[in-house]
Amino acid sequence: MRTHKKSLLAMALITAMGLTACSDGDDGKDGAPGEPGIPGTPGTPAGITVDTVGSAADFVLTLAPADIVVVGSDDFSIKFTVTGKDSKGEAMPFTGLDKVALYVMNQAANETDTGAPILWQNNALANEFGSSMYCTPTGKATARGGAEVDACTLVEDETNPGTYTGTWEHEGNAPVVLADGDANNLFRVMVRTYNVVDANGVGISDKLLSTPVDFIPATGELAISQKDSVSNAACIKCHSQLDGYAVTDIRIANIGAHHNYQKVENCVACHNPAYAGGEADPEKGWNANWNAMIHTLHAGHHLDLTGEAKEEFGEIGFPSELNECTTCHDNGMQWNDNVYAEACVSCHTDVNFETGEGHLGIVPESDAACSGCHGGGSLSPEQAHKVGVRAMATDSIEIAVSAVSYTESATADADEIVITFDVKIDGAAVADGFEFTGFTKYDEMKTGWVNADGTYYGSKSVNLDGVVAAGGQLVVTQTADYNLDGKSIAITPRFSVCTDAKGMMIECLDASGEAQYDIGYVAITMAPAYWNLANADGSDANISRFSDPERVTADEAKCNTCHTSLGIAKHYGDERFDQCVGCHNDTWGGSYHVQPEYKTDEVDADGNPIFKPIEGLNYNTRDLFAVAHRFHSGLWDDNRGFPAIHLNSNMETKGYPAVATQCAACHKDGVNLFAADGGLASGKRAIAVDGAATTFISPTAEACRTCHAHSDAAAMAHFKSNGAVVDGEPSSTANLPVESCATCHAEGKTYGIDKMHAGGAH
């Protein structure tokens, strides 16, 4: 019925339309063809361009030397192409740029006898314009401070979207053109892009910086700078790597200054002699030229800084050793071959070359005179700084356990342990009559025992001081209340020696009691020894979980990319996780750093910052993961001389160089932190919180709590609601249930640690 009504209505409409069409009296025949229209310009097909990107790494601006004019008398010009990834991850021409900034610099031989042999010069600074030049569609731009300035005119090619040209439409030539420059020198150009958003209209958080192009304008050939003695890879070792960029274009993830310019090559655009003035600013107390500034900055609290330098850099620590130049200088030997005052005094702040103070009274006539003493030999930078000596010294002393015997006594404190150590010094068996007395900072060998599941239980120590060598061995006999009968034991070193400038072992104090070592304390080479006292030959010993690669998720090699050697963090003489187990294990509770502190905004009478306790927050564990997490997140106290990593008054971590959420900065690549049963991959299921190991807490919650973001009352309530036994409410048994954290936070889950802590970028 309804269909019938619709049909009637449709017929009525058709009839009406037909009547209307014929109402002008036409006979209904087709009319004559009209004149052909003028063809329009074809539009850009839909879907082949983008004007948004998901991240900075999805935005790629490409420059070619042939399309750049920045030196000589020719008019300035630049041409570049831009692509952005679409929702499918495919690169498409990026259209609609409205503002970029050009940074142009060149390097030339230093014609004076002061400073580095090759110097960077910023073209715009040389022309007294500023550090960069804007390009916009209007040829005008708003600079910082609000003033309108001339800009190059940016035009997008309508027939070739994503291709842009820049020209100078104002009087004279563009300020990035160096009229009297040498076209045979190396020039570097990079572009920063502004006002790019994602699909939701939110600005991209990281800077959009092109890959710097180094080239010789006279030939148009690409070139390699002779000044880049520090690679981006060296910086990334501590400061993390930005995700998404090509392996040929790696970038630094976490540099706080100016919200990160991502590459060493970018930083020198401003931090060069023209910007810095070539000398230290007495008001600031530091020199902004790159070579001098970067030394001062990384030396941080190790130097006697003053003024603004102390305020800006005074609490920055250097995780390696200041004398190990190759920690950063990994690209050539310029750091050793080019000797000049500006670089030297940025670390040697107690030297005054105008008076000779701190320099044996010697006042050099010029930098050219420096090479007379420091150009080679024992006073060259490499030898004077003892580069590599610590590693050499560590390898010079080898200690290994060759035999263990043990007698349990019915008399208290009369258990006897006898350990035979094979000792080599510089590859040769230790000489008869030698003893370590006077050569060591710590001389302990920790003796604990290990159960079948790899859990380490602390015991007593034996000491090598006072033991006389014979036949290439040190035989230590010691009595105490060990209670080790029939157990599988671990012998781990807490052993460090003093060394001289050549890496040779030296007595720590001279005849007058003054310290005389040159490079501090170094570890000895010794792997933990595992010995089953139930068997005469020590066979079938249990090993600590720290020595089982399947149960260790952190990576010593990654630690050493930043620290060079784990041994520099402490002078205990431990350079491996399984050496640290003697103290930092899950069965010895307590902490020397129970009450973490934060840096207030107040200062004391001497201008030093005041630290105060974080009320209501305490820690009572010393397991290695807890100590490492806490120290690197700033949940520490300030009474041990470690101000570098700390919490500020907003409870933000300051001083940690990597991206805080990037677990892979320390943990192995691709490793699961959760085991199949939902507990930790290490197999730990309880941690003692008292020295007698009678009270315990859950390890997963404690692992999370050792990061400041998960340490407040709300976090504790969350942990408890998911089955955790937490600090302050410990259990009297180590047989704790596995927390349910993995239900939501295991790898692959919606809120998995692999997603929430991916951390490759800001």
Tab-separated table of C-alpha atoms in Angstrom, residues 240-573:
chain	number	residue	atom	x	y	z
A	240	SER	CA	69.348	8.677	25.187
A	241	GLN	CA	68.421	8.527	21.525
A	242	LEU	CA	65.366	10.011	19.864
A	243	ASP	CA	63.174	7.363	18.288
A	244	GLY	CA	62.132	7.353	14.655
A	245	TYR	CA	65.192	8.781	12.915
A	246	ALA	CA	67.385	6.944	10.425
A	247	VAL	CA	70.561	5.244	11.607
A	248	THR	CA	72.450	7.789	9.521
A	249	ASP	CA	70.716	10.639	11.348
A	250	ILE	CA	70.773	9.698	15.030
A	251	ARG	CA	69.688	12.411	17.455
A	252	ILE	CA	70.040	13.116	21.164
A	253	ALA	CA	66.816	12.727	23.138
A	254	ASN	CA	67.345	14.529	26.409
A	255	ILE	CA	69.178	17.861	26.417
A	256	GLY	CA	67.373	20.353	28.602
A	257	ALA	CA	68.925	23.558	27.274
A	258	HIS	CA	66.649	25.396	24.810
A	259	HIS	CA	64.429	22.309	24.747
A	260	ASN	CA	67.016	20.263	22.875
A	261	TYR	CA	68.695	21.029	19.576
A	262	GLN	CA	69.237	17.278	19.100
A	263	LYS	CA	72.691	17.281	17.486
A	264	VAL	CA	76.167	18.528	18.270
A	265	GLU	CA	76.240	19.936	14.735
A	266	ASN	CA	73.251	22.123	15.587
A	267	CYS	CA	74.567	23.444	18.881
A	268	VAL	CA	77.666	25.038	17.341
A	269	ALA	CA	75.440	27.283	15.219
A	270	CYS	CA	75.221	29.572	18.244
A	271	HIS	CA	77.898	28.328	20.612
A	272	ASN	CA	80.877	29.580	18.646
A	273	PRO	CA	83.421	32.399	19.133
A	274	ALA	CA	81.203	35.054	17.533
A	275	TYR	CA	78.429	34.410	20.043
A	276	ALA	CA	80.687	33.762	22.998
A	277	GLY	CA	83.069	36.609	22.443
A	278	GLY	CA	85.909	34.116	22.603
A	279	GLU	CA	86.494	34.497	26.326
A	280	ALA	CA	84.808	33.891	29.646
A	281	ASP	CA	82.211	36.410	30.732
A	282	PRO	CA	83.270	37.522	34.243
A	283	GLU	CA	79.637	38.096	35.173
A	284	LYS	CA	78.688	34.563	34.167
A	285	GLY	CA	81.905	32.837	35.097
A	286	TRP	CA	81.820	30.693	31.971
A	287	ASN	CA	82.536	30.853	28.264
A	288	ALA	CA	79.656	30.106	25.876
A	289	ASN	CA	81.945	28.911	23.087
A	290	TRP	CA	81.136	25.240	22.524
A	291	ASN	CA	84.463	23.657	23.429
A	292	ALA	CA	84.848	25.659	26.640
A	293	MET	CA	81.176	25.582	27.628
A	294	ILE	CA	80.706	21.845	27.243
A	295	HIS	CA	83.747	21.138	29.434
A	296	THR	CA	82.554	23.507	32.149
A	297	LEU	CA	79.016	22.174	32.030
A	298	HIS	CA	79.972	18.523	32.372
A	299	ALA	CA	82.537	19.189	35.078
A	300	GLY	CA	79.675	20.590	37.151
A	301	HIS	CA	80.068	20.266	40.902
A	302	HIS	CA	83.581	18.919	40.457
A	303	LEU	CA	84.828	22.444	39.701
A	304	ASP	CA	85.138	25.570	41.783
A	305	LEU	CA	82.586	27.489	39.748
A	306	THR	CA	81.432	31.014	40.438
A	307	GLY	CA	78.616	33.351	39.458
A	308	GLU	CA	76.027	32.218	36.948
A	309	ALA	CA	78.144	29.185	36.072
A	310	LYS	CA	77.748	27.821	39.595
A	311	GLU	CA	73.998	28.383	39.502
A	312	GLU	CA	73.569	26.766	36.080
A	313	PHE	CA	76.153	24.004	36.157
A	314	GLY	CA	77.196	23.582	39.785
A	315	GLU	CA	75.062	20.512	40.429
A	316	ILE	CA	75.611	18.725	37.144
A	317	GLY	CA	77.631	15.588	37.667
A	318	PHE	CA	79.744	13.673	35.176
A	319	PRO	CA	79.108	9.912	35.425
A	320	SER	CA	82.497	8.929	34.060
A	321	GLU	CA	85.844	10.409	35.076
A	322	LEU	CA	86.814	13.920	34.051
A	323	ASN	CA	90.227	12.846	32.860
A	324	GLU	CA	88.829	10.185	30.488
A	325	CYS	CA	88.662	12.455	27.442
A	326	THR	CA	87.679	9.659	25.057
A	327	THR	CA	84.407	9.141	26.895
A	328	CYS	CA	83.125	11.997	24.733
A	329	HIS	CA	85.922	12.579	22.214
A	330	ASP	CA	85.361	9.523	20.054
A	331	ASN	CA	85.989	11.011	16.625
A	332	GLY	CA	89.669	11.652	16.030
A	333	MET	CA	92.556	12.928	18.134
A	334	GLN	CA	91.884	16.677	17.934
A	335	TRP	CA	91.400	16.768	21.706
A	336	ASN	CA	95.010	15.654	22.133
A	337	ASP	CA	96.642	17.388	19.181
A	338	ASN	CA	95.075	20.863	19.487
A	339	VAL	CA	96.294	22.500	22.691
A	340	TYR	CA	95.012	25.977	23.563
A	341	ALA	CA	94.100	27.838	26.717
A	342	GLU	CA	90.369	28.317	26.150
A	343	ALA	CA	89.671	24.588	26.217
A	344	CYS	CA	92.051	23.909	29.102
A	345	VAL	CA	90.818	26.484	31.602
A	346	SER	CA	87.223	25.334	31.222
A	347	CYS	CA	88.238	22.345	33.343
A	348	HIS	CA	91.356	23.719	35.036
A	349	THR	CA	89.491	26.571	36.668
A	350	ASP	CA	92.270	27.186	39.175
A	351	VAL	CA	94.684	28.236	36.415
A	352	ASN	CA	95.218	31.919	35.619
A	353	PHE	CA	97.332	32.331	32.510
A	354	GLU	CA	97.648	36.082	33.036
A	355	THR	CA	99.471	35.613	36.329
A	356	GLY	CA	100.721	32.048	35.975
A	357	GLU	CA	98.849	31.022	39.117
A	358	GLY	CA	98.141	27.291	39.045
A	359	HIS	CA	100.555	26.913	36.124
A	360	LEU	CA	103.882	26.808	37.929
A	361	GLY	CA	104.024	30.589	37.589
A	362	ILE	CA	104.379	30.265	33.811
A	363	VAL	CA	102.610	32.890	31.699
A	364	PRO	CA	102.494	31.632	28.089
A	365	GLU	CA	102.984	34.295	25.431
A	366	SER	CA	100.174	32.829	23.354
A	367	ASP	CA	98.381	29.578	22.641
A	368	ALA	CA	101.096	28.811	20.134
A	369	ALA	CA	103.500	28.391	23.049
A	370	CYS	CA	101.349	25.694	24.675
A	371	SER	CA	102.481	23.010	22.263
A	372	GLY	CA	106.059	23.544	23.360
A	373	CYS	CA	105.302	21.667	26.593
A	374	HIS	CA	102.023	19.921	25.870
A	375	GLY	CA	102.495	18.890	22.253
A	376	GLY	CA	103.779	15.451	23.199
A	377	GLY	CA	105.292	13.286	25.890
A	378	SER	CA	104.174	13.083	29.502
A	379	LEU	CA	102.541	16.541	29.430
A	380	SER	CA	100.414	15.877	26.346
A	381	PRO	CA	96.668	15.799	27.064
A	382	GLU	CA	96.475	12.045	26.576
A	383	GLN	CA	99.255	11.260	29.033
A	384	ALA	CA	98.706	14.135	31.447
A	385	HIS	CA	95.068	13.154	31.806
A	386	LYS	CA	96.013	9.488	32.168
A	387	VAL	CA	93.465	8.481	29.547
A	388	GLY	CA	92.739	4.763	29.776
A	389	VAL	CA	94.987	4.256	32.790
A	390	ARG	CA	92.178	3.149	35.116
A	391	ALA	CA	91.159	0.320	32.796
A	392	MET	CA	94.786	-0.694	32.455
A	393	ALA	CA	95.243	-0.620	36.219
A	394	THR	CA	92.103	-2.668	36.812
A	395	ASP	CA	93.391	-5.377	34.505
A	396	SER	CA	96.847	-5.370	36.094
A	397	ILE	CA	95.832	-7.298	39.237
A	398	GLU	CA	94.093	-10.641	38.870
A	399	ILE	CA	92.779	-12.606	41.829
A	400	ALA	CA	91.031	-15.981	41.641
A	401	VAL	CA	89.977	-18.576	44.210
A	402	SER	CA	91.670	-21.951	43.764
A	403	ALA	CA	90.742	-23.795	46.983
A	404	VAL	CA	88.426	-23.526	49.986
A	405	SER	CA	88.258	-25.599	53.157
A	406	TYR	CA	85.901	-25.140	56.067
A	407	THR	CA	85.564	-26.523	59.595
A	408	GLU	CA	82.414	-25.959	61.631
A	409	SER	CA	83.100	-25.656	65.358
A	410	ALA	CA	80.886	-26.307	68.334
A	411	THR	CA	82.503	-23.269	69.932
A	412	ALA	CA	80.961	-19.926	69.157
A	413	ASP	CA	82.985	-17.747	66.791
A	414	ALA	CA	85.466	-20.580	66.142
A	415	ASP	CA	84.329	-21.753	62.688
A	416	GLU	CA	87.412	-21.795	60.470
A	417	ILE	CA	87.547	-20.989	56.780
A	418	VAL	CA	90.702	-21.256	54.684
A	419	ILE	CA	90.674	-19.697	51.194
A	420	THR	CA	93.548	-19.892	48.742
A	421	PHE	CA	93.775	-16.997	46.280
A	422	ASP	CA	95.915	-17.158	43.147
A	423	VAL	CA	97.279	-13.654	42.522
A	424	LYS	CA	98.907	-12.162	39.432
A	425	ILE	CA	100.274	-8.646	39.092
A	426	ASP	CA	100.935	-7.407	35.547
A	427	GLY	CA	100.567	-10.938	34.282
A	428	ALA	CA	103.158	-12.508	36.610
A	429	ALA	CA	102.558	-14.536	39.775
A	430	VAL	CA	102.762	-12.372	42.869
A	431	ALA	CA	106.255	-12.321	44.374
A	432	ASP	CA	106.993	-14.222	47.551
A	433	GLY	CA	106.796	-11.970	50.601
A	434	PHE	CA	104.382	-9.482	49.013
A	435	GLU	CA	101.340	-8.344	50.962
A	436	PHE	CA	98.551	-5.905	50.068
A	437	THR	CA	98.824	-3.998	53.348
A	438	GLY	CA	98.968	-0.264	52.593
A	439	PHE	CA	97.983	-0.675	48.944
A	440	THR	CA	94.229	-1.056	49.414
A	441	LYS	CA	91.204	1.065	50.217
A	442	TYR	CA	89.019	-2.004	50.807
A	443	ASP	CA	90.539	-5.481	51.154
A	444	GLU	CA	87.490	-7.615	51.903
A	445	MET	CA	86.348	-10.837	50.304
A	446	LYS	CA	82.686	-11.305	51.228
A	447	THR	CA	81.693	-14.875	52.072
A	448	GLY	CA	77.973	-15.580	51.824
A	449	TRP	CA	75.977	-18.636	50.820
A	450	VAL	CA	73.566	-19.263	47.976
A	451	ASN	CA	70.508	-21.491	48.066
A	452	ALA	CA	69.183	-23.618	45.216
A	453	ASP	CA	67.100	-20.836	43.684
A	454	GLY	CA	70.062	-18.420	43.527
A	455	THR	CA	69.175	-16.285	46.541
A	456	TYR	CA	72.285	-14.896	48.250
A	457	TYR	CA	72.534	-14.746	52.040
A	458	GLY	CA	75.170	-12.505	53.560
A	459	SER	CA	77.819	-13.741	55.952
A	460	LYS	CA	81.249	-12.562	57.087
A	461	SER	CA	84.325	-11.268	55.301
A	462	VAL	CA	87.909	-12.382	55.056
A	463	ASN	CA	90.699	-9.838	54.585
A	464	LEU	CA	93.857	-10.032	52.479
A	465	ASP	CA	95.772	-7.276	54.262
A	466	GLY	CA	98.523	-8.779	56.366
A	467	VAL	CA	98.597	-12.056	54.423
A	468	VAL	CA	102.040	-12.764	52.953
A	469	ALA	CA	102.313	-14.240	49.458
A	470	ALA	CA	104.107	-17.499	48.802
A	471	GLY	CA	104.240	-19.544	45.619
A	472	GLY	CA	102.037	-17.072	43.767
A	473	GLN	CA	99.246	-17.415	46.308
A	474	LEU	CA	97.726	-15.761	49.343
A	475	VAL	CA	96.279	-18.266	51.799
A	476	VAL	CA	93.807	-16.657	54.183
A	477	THR	CA	92.792	-18.427	57.395
A	478	GLN	CA	90.091	-16.800	59.484
A	479	THR	CA	87.777	-17.804	62.324
A	480	ALA	CA	84.327	-16.422	63.061
A	481	ASP	CA	80.735	-17.518	63.546
A	482	TYR	CA	80.213	-18.455	59.869
A	483	ASN	CA	77.674	-21.328	60.066
A	484	LEU	CA	78.433	-22.443	56.516
A	485	ASP	CA	78.787	-26.190	57.006
A	486	GLY	CA	77.636	-28.093	53.916
A	487	LYS	CA	76.421	-24.954	52.178
A	488	SER	CA	77.124	-23.628	48.725
A	489	ILE	CA	79.037	-20.397	49.222
A	490	ALA	CA	79.910	-17.340	47.174
A	491	ILE	CA	83.139	-15.379	47.581
A	492	THR	CA	82.819	-11.871	46.153
A	493	PRO	CA	85.316	-9.007	46.240
A	494	ARG	CA	85.061	-5.652	47.892
A	495	PHE	CA	88.621	-4.881	46.976
A	496	SER	CA	90.287	-1.796	45.520
A	497	VAL	CA	93.896	-0.643	45.239
A	498	CYS	CA	95.678	2.675	44.769
A	499	THR	CA	97.556	3.314	41.528
A	500	ASP	CA	99.932	5.883	40.133
A	501	ALA	CA	99.708	7.850	36.888
A	502	LYS	CA	100.965	4.875	34.887
A	503	GLY	CA	98.435	2.470	36.325
A	504	MET	CA	100.945	0.788	38.625
A	505	MET	CA	99.850	-0.210	42.117
A	506	ILE	CA	101.157	2.190	44.727
A	507	GLU	CA	100.874	2.561	48.488
A	508	CYS	CA	97.906	4.772	49.272
A	509	LEU	CA	99.757	6.979	51.781
A	510	ASP	CA	103.289	8.316	51.753
A	511	ALA	CA	105.625	8.313	54.759
A	512	SER	CA	103.949	11.415	56.191
A	513	GLY	CA	100.452	9.957	55.898
A	514	GLU	CA	99.419	12.015	52.862
A	515	ALA	CA	97.536	10.430	49.968
A	516	GLN	CA	99.808	9.844	47.002
A	517	TYR	CA	97.735	7.910	44.485
A	518	ASP	CA	97.125	9.595	41.114
A	519	ILE	CA	93.928	8.135	39.709
A	520	GLY	CA	92.105	7.119	42.848
A	521	TYR	CA	91.038	3.643	43.759
A	522	VAL	CA	90.597	0.964	41.113
A	523	ALA	CA	88.995	-2.440	41.246
A	524	ILE	CA	90.862	-5.687	40.913
A	525	THR	CA	89.917	-8.273	38.310
A	526	MET	CA	88.033	-11.052	40.055
A	527	ALA	CA	84.850	-12.888	39.205
A	528	PRO	CA	82.814	-14.196	42.139
A	529	ALA	CA	83.827	-17.712	43.151
A	530	TYR	CA	81.101	-20.277	43.881
A	531	TRP	CA	82.143	-23.258	46.013
A	532	ASN	CA	80.003	-26.075	47.384
A	533	LEU	CA	81.374	-26.952	50.836
A	534	ALA	CA	79.521	-30.272	50.714
A	535	ASN	CA	82.049	-31.429	48.097
A	536	ALA	CA	85.797	-31.379	48.626
A	537	ASP	CA	86.427	-29.965	45.161
A	538	GLY	CA	83.661	-27.359	45.492
A	539	SER	CA	81.700	-28.810	42.578
A	540	ASP	CA	77.959	-28.445	41.961
A	541	ALA	CA	77.875	-25.028	43.587
A	542	ASN	CA	74.787	-22.850	43.381
A	543	ILE	CA	75.267	-19.530	41.647
A	544	SER	CA	73.706	-16.253	42.603
A	545	ARG	CA	70.910	-14.952	40.416
A	546	PHE	CA	73.257	-12.026	39.696
A	547	SER	CA	75.516	-14.457	37.804
A	548	ASP	CA	72.641	-15.985	35.819
A	549	PRO	CA	72.093	-13.999	32.603
A	550	GLU	CA	68.539	-15.312	32.326
A	551	ARG	CA	67.646	-13.711	35.658
A	552	VAL	CA	69.422	-10.377	35.209
A	553	THR	CA	67.418	-7.876	33.186
A	554	ALA	CA	69.814	-4.937	33.499
A	555	ASP	CA	72.804	-4.680	31.175
A	556	GLU	CA	76.280	-3.955	32.560
A	557	ALA	CA	77.460	-2.890	29.111
A	558	LYS	CA	74.755	-0.210	28.990
A	559	CYS	CA	75.749	1.037	32.426
A	560	ASN	CA	79.308	1.346	31.217
A	561	THR	CA	78.378	3.368	28.127
A	562	CYS	CA	77.631	6.207	30.532
A	563	HIS	CA	79.847	5.348	33.490
A	564	THR	CA	82.793	3.940	31.497
A	565	SER	CA	83.351	1.642	34.451
A	566	LEU	CA	80.869	0.743	37.160
A	567	GLY	CA	83.815	0.930	39.524
A	568	ILE	CA	83.871	4.728	39.347
A	569	ALA	CA	80.467	4.979	40.991
A	570	LYS	CA	82.026	3.638	44.193
A	571	HIS	CA	85.583	3.002	45.196
A	572	TYR	CA	84.651	-0.326	46.739
A	573	GLY	CA	86.250	-2.171	43.846
